[in-house]
Coordinates of N, CA and C in Angstrom, one line a residue:
X23 N 78.3 78.3 -5.2 CA 77.8 77.2 -4.6 C 78.8 76.1 -4.9
X24 N 79.3 75.2 -3.8 CA 80.3 74.2 -4.0 C 79.7 73.0 -4.8
X25 N 80.6 72.2 -5.2 CA 80.2 71.1 -6.0 C 79.6 70.1 -5.1
X26 N 79.9 69.9 -3.8 CA 79.3 69.0 -2.9 C 77.8 69.5 -2.7
X27 N 77.5 70.7 -2.6 CA 76.2 71.3 -2.3 C 75.4 71.0 -3.4
X28 N 75.8 71.2 -4.7 CA 75.0 70.9 -5.8 C 74.7 69.5 -5.9
X29 N 75.6 68.4 -5.7 CA 75.6 67.0 -5.7 C 74.5 66.7 -4.7
X30 N 74.5 67.3 -3.5 CA 73.6 67.0 -2.5 C 72.1 67.3 -2.8
X31 N 72.0 68.3 -3.6 CA 70.7 68.8 -4.2 C 70.2 67.7 -5.1
X32 N 71.1 67.1 -6.0 CA 70.8 66.2 -7.0 C 70.3 64.8 -6.4
X33 N 71.1 64.5 -5.4 CA 70.9 63.3 -4.6 C 69.5 63.5 -3.9
X34 N 69.2 64.6 -3.2 CA 67.9 64.8 -2.5 C 66.8 64.7 -3.4
X35 N 67.1 65.4 -4.7 CA 65.9 65.3 -5.6 C 65.6 63.8 -6.1
X36 N 66.7 63.1 -6.3 CA 66.4 61.7 -6.7 C 65.9 60.8 -5.6
X37 N 66.1 61.2 -4.4 CA 65.5 60.6 -3.3 C 64.0 60.7 -3.3
X38 N 63.6 62.0 -3.4 CA 62.3 62.3 -3.3 C 61.5 61.8 -4.5
X39 N 62.0 61.9 -5.8 CA 61.5 61.2 -7.0 C 61.3 59.6 -6.7
X40 N 62.3 59.1 -6.2 CA 62.2 57.5 -5.9 C 61.0 57.4 -4.9
X41 N 60.9 58.2 -3.8 CA 60.0 57.9 -2.7 C 58.6 58.0 -3.5
X42 N 58.4 59.1 -4.3 CA 57.0 59.0 -4.9 C 56.8 57.9 -5.8
X43 N 57.8 57.5 -6.6 CA 57.7 56.3 -7.6 C 57.4 55.1 -7.0
X44 N 58.0 54.9 -5.9 CA 57.8 53.5 -5.2 C 56.6 53.5 -4.3
X45 N 56.2 54.6 -3.7 CA 55.0 54.7 -2.8 C 53.9 54.3 -3.6
X46 N 53.8 55.1 -4.9 CA 52.6 54.9 -5.7 C 53.1 55.7 -7.0
X47 N 52.8 55.0 -8.3 CA 53.4 55.7 -9.4 C 52.6 57.1 -9.5
X48 N 53.5 58.1 -9.8 CA 53.0 59.5 -9.8 C 52.9 59.8 -11.3
X49 N 51.8 60.6 -11.6 CA 51.6 61.0 -13.0 C 52.3 62.4 -13.3
X50 N 53.3 62.7 -12.3 CA 54.1 64.0 -12.5 C 55.6 63.8 -12.1
X51 N 56.1 64.8 -12.7 CA 57.7 64.9 -12.5 C 57.9 66.1 -11.5
X52 N 58.4 65.8 -10.4 CA 58.8 66.8 -9.6 C 60.1 67.5 -9.9
X53 N 60.9 66.7 -10.5 CA 62.2 67.3 -11.1 C 62.1 68.2 -12.1
X54 N 60.9 68.0 -13.0 CA 60.7 68.9 -14.2 C 60.0 70.2 -13.6
X55 N 59.3 70.1 -12.4 CA 58.8 71.4 -11.7 C 59.9 72.1 -11.2
X56 N 60.9 71.5 -10.5 CA 62.0 72.1 -9.9 C 62.8 72.8 -11.0
X57 N 63.1 72.2 -12.1 CA 63.7 72.8 -13.3 C 63.1 73.9 -13.8
X58 N 61.7 73.8 -13.8 CA 60.9 75.0 -14.3 C 61.1 76.3 -13.4
X59 N 61.2 76.0 -12.1 CA 61.4 77.1 -11.2 C 62.7 77.1 -10.4
X60 N 63.9 77.0 -11.2 CA 65.1 77.0 -10.5 C 65.4 78.2 -9.8
X61 N 65.0 79.5 -10.2 CA 65.3 80.7 -9.5 C 64.8 80.6 -8.0
X62 N 63.3 80.1 -8.2 CA 62.7 79.9 -6.8 C 63.3 78.9 -5.9
X63 N 63.8 77.8 -6.5 CA 64.4 76.7 -5.8 C 65.7 77.3 -5.1
X64 N 66.6 78.0 -5.6 CA 67.8 78.5 -5.3 C 67.4 79.6 -4.3
X65 N 66.5 80.3 -4.4 CA 66.1 81.5 -3.6 C 65.7 81.0 -2.2
X66 N 64.8 79.9 -2.3 CA 64.3 79.3 -1.0 C 65.4 78.7 -0.2
X67 N 66.5 78.1 -0.9 CA 67.5 77.5 -0.2 C 68.4 78.6 0.5
X68 N 68.7 79.8 -0.3 CA 69.3 80.8 0.3 C 68.7 81.5 1.3
X69 N 67.3 81.6 1.4 CA 66.7 82.3 2.3 C 66.7 81.6 3.8
X70 N 66.9 80.3 3.8 CA 67.0 79.6 5.0 C 68.5 79.8 5.6
X71 N 69.4 80.4 4.9 CA 70.7 80.5 5.3 C 71.1 82.1 5.8
X72 N 70.1 82.9 5.5 CA 70.2 84.3 5.8 C 70.3 84.6 7.3
X73 N 71.3 85.3 7.8 CA 71.4 85.8 9.2 C 71.1 84.7 10.3
X74 N 71.5 83.5 10.0 CA 71.2 82.4 11.0 C 72.4 81.9 11.9
X75 N 73.6 82.7 11.7 CA 74.9 82.5 12.3 C 75.2 80.8 12.3
X76 N 75.3 80.5 11.1 CA 75.7 79.1 10.8 C 74.4 78.1 11.0
X77 N 73.3 78.6 11.3 CA 72.2 77.6 11.4 C 71.3 77.8 10.2
X78 N 70.6 76.6 9.8 CA 69.8 76.6 8.7 C 68.4 76.6 9.3
X79 N 67.6 77.4 8.5 CA 66.1 77.5 9.0 C 65.5 76.9 7.6
X80 N 64.9 75.8 7.8 CA 64.2 75.0 6.6 C 63.0 75.4 6.3
X81 N 62.3 76.2 7.1 CA 60.9 76.7 6.6 C 60.7 77.3 5.3
X82 N 61.6 78.2 4.9 CA 61.3 78.7 3.5 C 61.5 77.7 2.3
X83 N 62.4 76.7 2.5 CA 62.5 75.7 1.5 C 61.4 74.7 1.5
X84 N 61.0 74.4 2.8 CA 59.8 73.3 2.9 C 58.6 73.9 2.3
X85 N 58.4 75.4 2.6 CA 57.2 76.0 2.1 C 57.3 76.1 0.4
X86 N 58.5 76.4 -0.2 CA 58.7 76.3 -1.5 C 58.5 74.9 -2.1
X87 N 58.9 74.0 -1.4 CA 58.9 72.6 -1.9 C 57.4 72.1 -1.9
X88 N 56.7 72.5 -1.0 CA 55.3 72.1 -0.9 C 54.6 72.8 -2.0
X89 N 54.9 73.9 -2.3 CA 54.2 74.7 -3.4 C 54.6 74.1 -4.8
X90 N 55.8 73.7 -4.9 CA 56.4 73.0 -6.2 C 55.6 71.6 -6.3
X91 N 55.6 71.0 -5.2 CA 54.8 69.6 -5.3 C 53.4 69.8 -5.8
X92 N 52.8 70.7 -5.2 CA 51.4 71.1 -5.6 C 51.3 71.4 -7.1
X93 N 52.2 72.3 -7.6 CA 52.1 72.7 -8.9 C 52.3 71.5 -9.9
X94 N 53.4 70.7 -9.4 CA 53.6 69.6 -10.3 C 52.4 68.6 -10.3
X95 N 51.7 68.4 -9.2 CA 50.5 67.6 -9.2 C 49.4 68.2 -10.0
X96 N 49.4 69.6 -10.0 CA 48.2 70.3 -10.8 C 48.6 70.1 -12.3
X97 N 49.8 70.2 -12.8 CA 50.2 70.0 -14.1 C 50.0 68.6 -14.6
X98 N 49.8 67.6 -13.7 CA 49.8 66.2 -14.2 C 49.0 65.8 -15.4
X99 N 47.6 66.3 -15.4 CA 46.9 65.9 -16.4 C 47.3 66.5 -17.9
X100 N 47.9 67.7 -17.9 CA 48.7 68.3 -19.1 C 49.8 67.4 -19.4
X101 N 50.6 67.1 -18.6 CA 51.7 66.3 -18.9 C 51.4 65.0 -19.3
X102 N 50.6 64.4 -18.8 CA 49.9 63.0 -19.2 C 49.4 63.2 -20.7
X103 N 48.6 64.1 -21.0 CA 48.1 64.3 -22.3 C 49.1 64.4 -23.4
X104 N 50.2 65.3 -22.9 CA 51.2 65.6 -23.8 C 52.1 64.2 -24.1
X105 N 52.3 63.5 -23.0 CA 52.9 62.2 -23.4 C 52.2 61.2 -24.1
X106 N 50.9 61.1 -24.0 CA 50.1 60.3 -24.8 C 50.1 60.6 -26.3
X107 N 50.1 62.0 -26.4 CA 49.9 62.7 -27.7 C 51.4 62.2 -28.4
X108 N 52.4 62.4 -27.7 CA 53.8 62.1 -28.3 C 53.9 60.6 -28.7
X109 N 53.4 59.6 -27.9 CA 53.4 58.2 -28.1 C 52.6 58.0 -29.3
X110 N 51.2 58.6 -29.4 CA 50.4 58.3 -30.6 C 51.1 58.8 -31.8
X111 N 51.8 59.9 -31.8 CA 52.5 60.4 -33.0 C 53.6 59.5 -33.4
X112 N 54.2 59.0 -32.5 CA 55.3 58.1 -32.7 C 54.8 56.7 -33.3
X113 N 53.7 56.2 -32.8 CA 52.9 55.1 -33.3 C 52.5 55.2 -34.9
X114 N 51.9 56.3 -35.2 CA 51.4 56.7 -36.4 C 52.7 56.8 -37.5
X115 N 53.7 57.4 -37.0 CA 54.9 57.5 -37.9 C 55.6 56.1 -38.2
X116 N 55.3 55.2 -37.3 CA 55.9 53.9 -37.6 C 55.1 53.0 -38.7
X117 N 53.9 53.5 -38.9 CA 53.1 52.7 -39.9 C 53.5 53.0 -41.3

């Protein structure tokens, strides 16, 4: 994978995170979910390039993205609890 392609992915993920953060603060991290399933992320990207004679079929990636978004939203309560626990521990350690 070329440098530009990887950079485009980072920019795309930042745009999506920014969209969700400005539309309404979200209690989950899509970037964290993508990092959790990097093999699936890259497989979905590659699937859209197979046998298309230079054309890209976005359906495999869009399907993977929506599943990742749902998984990130499902994990939000656990993530929030984890963050609150970390903050509480930090506050207790300051005393």
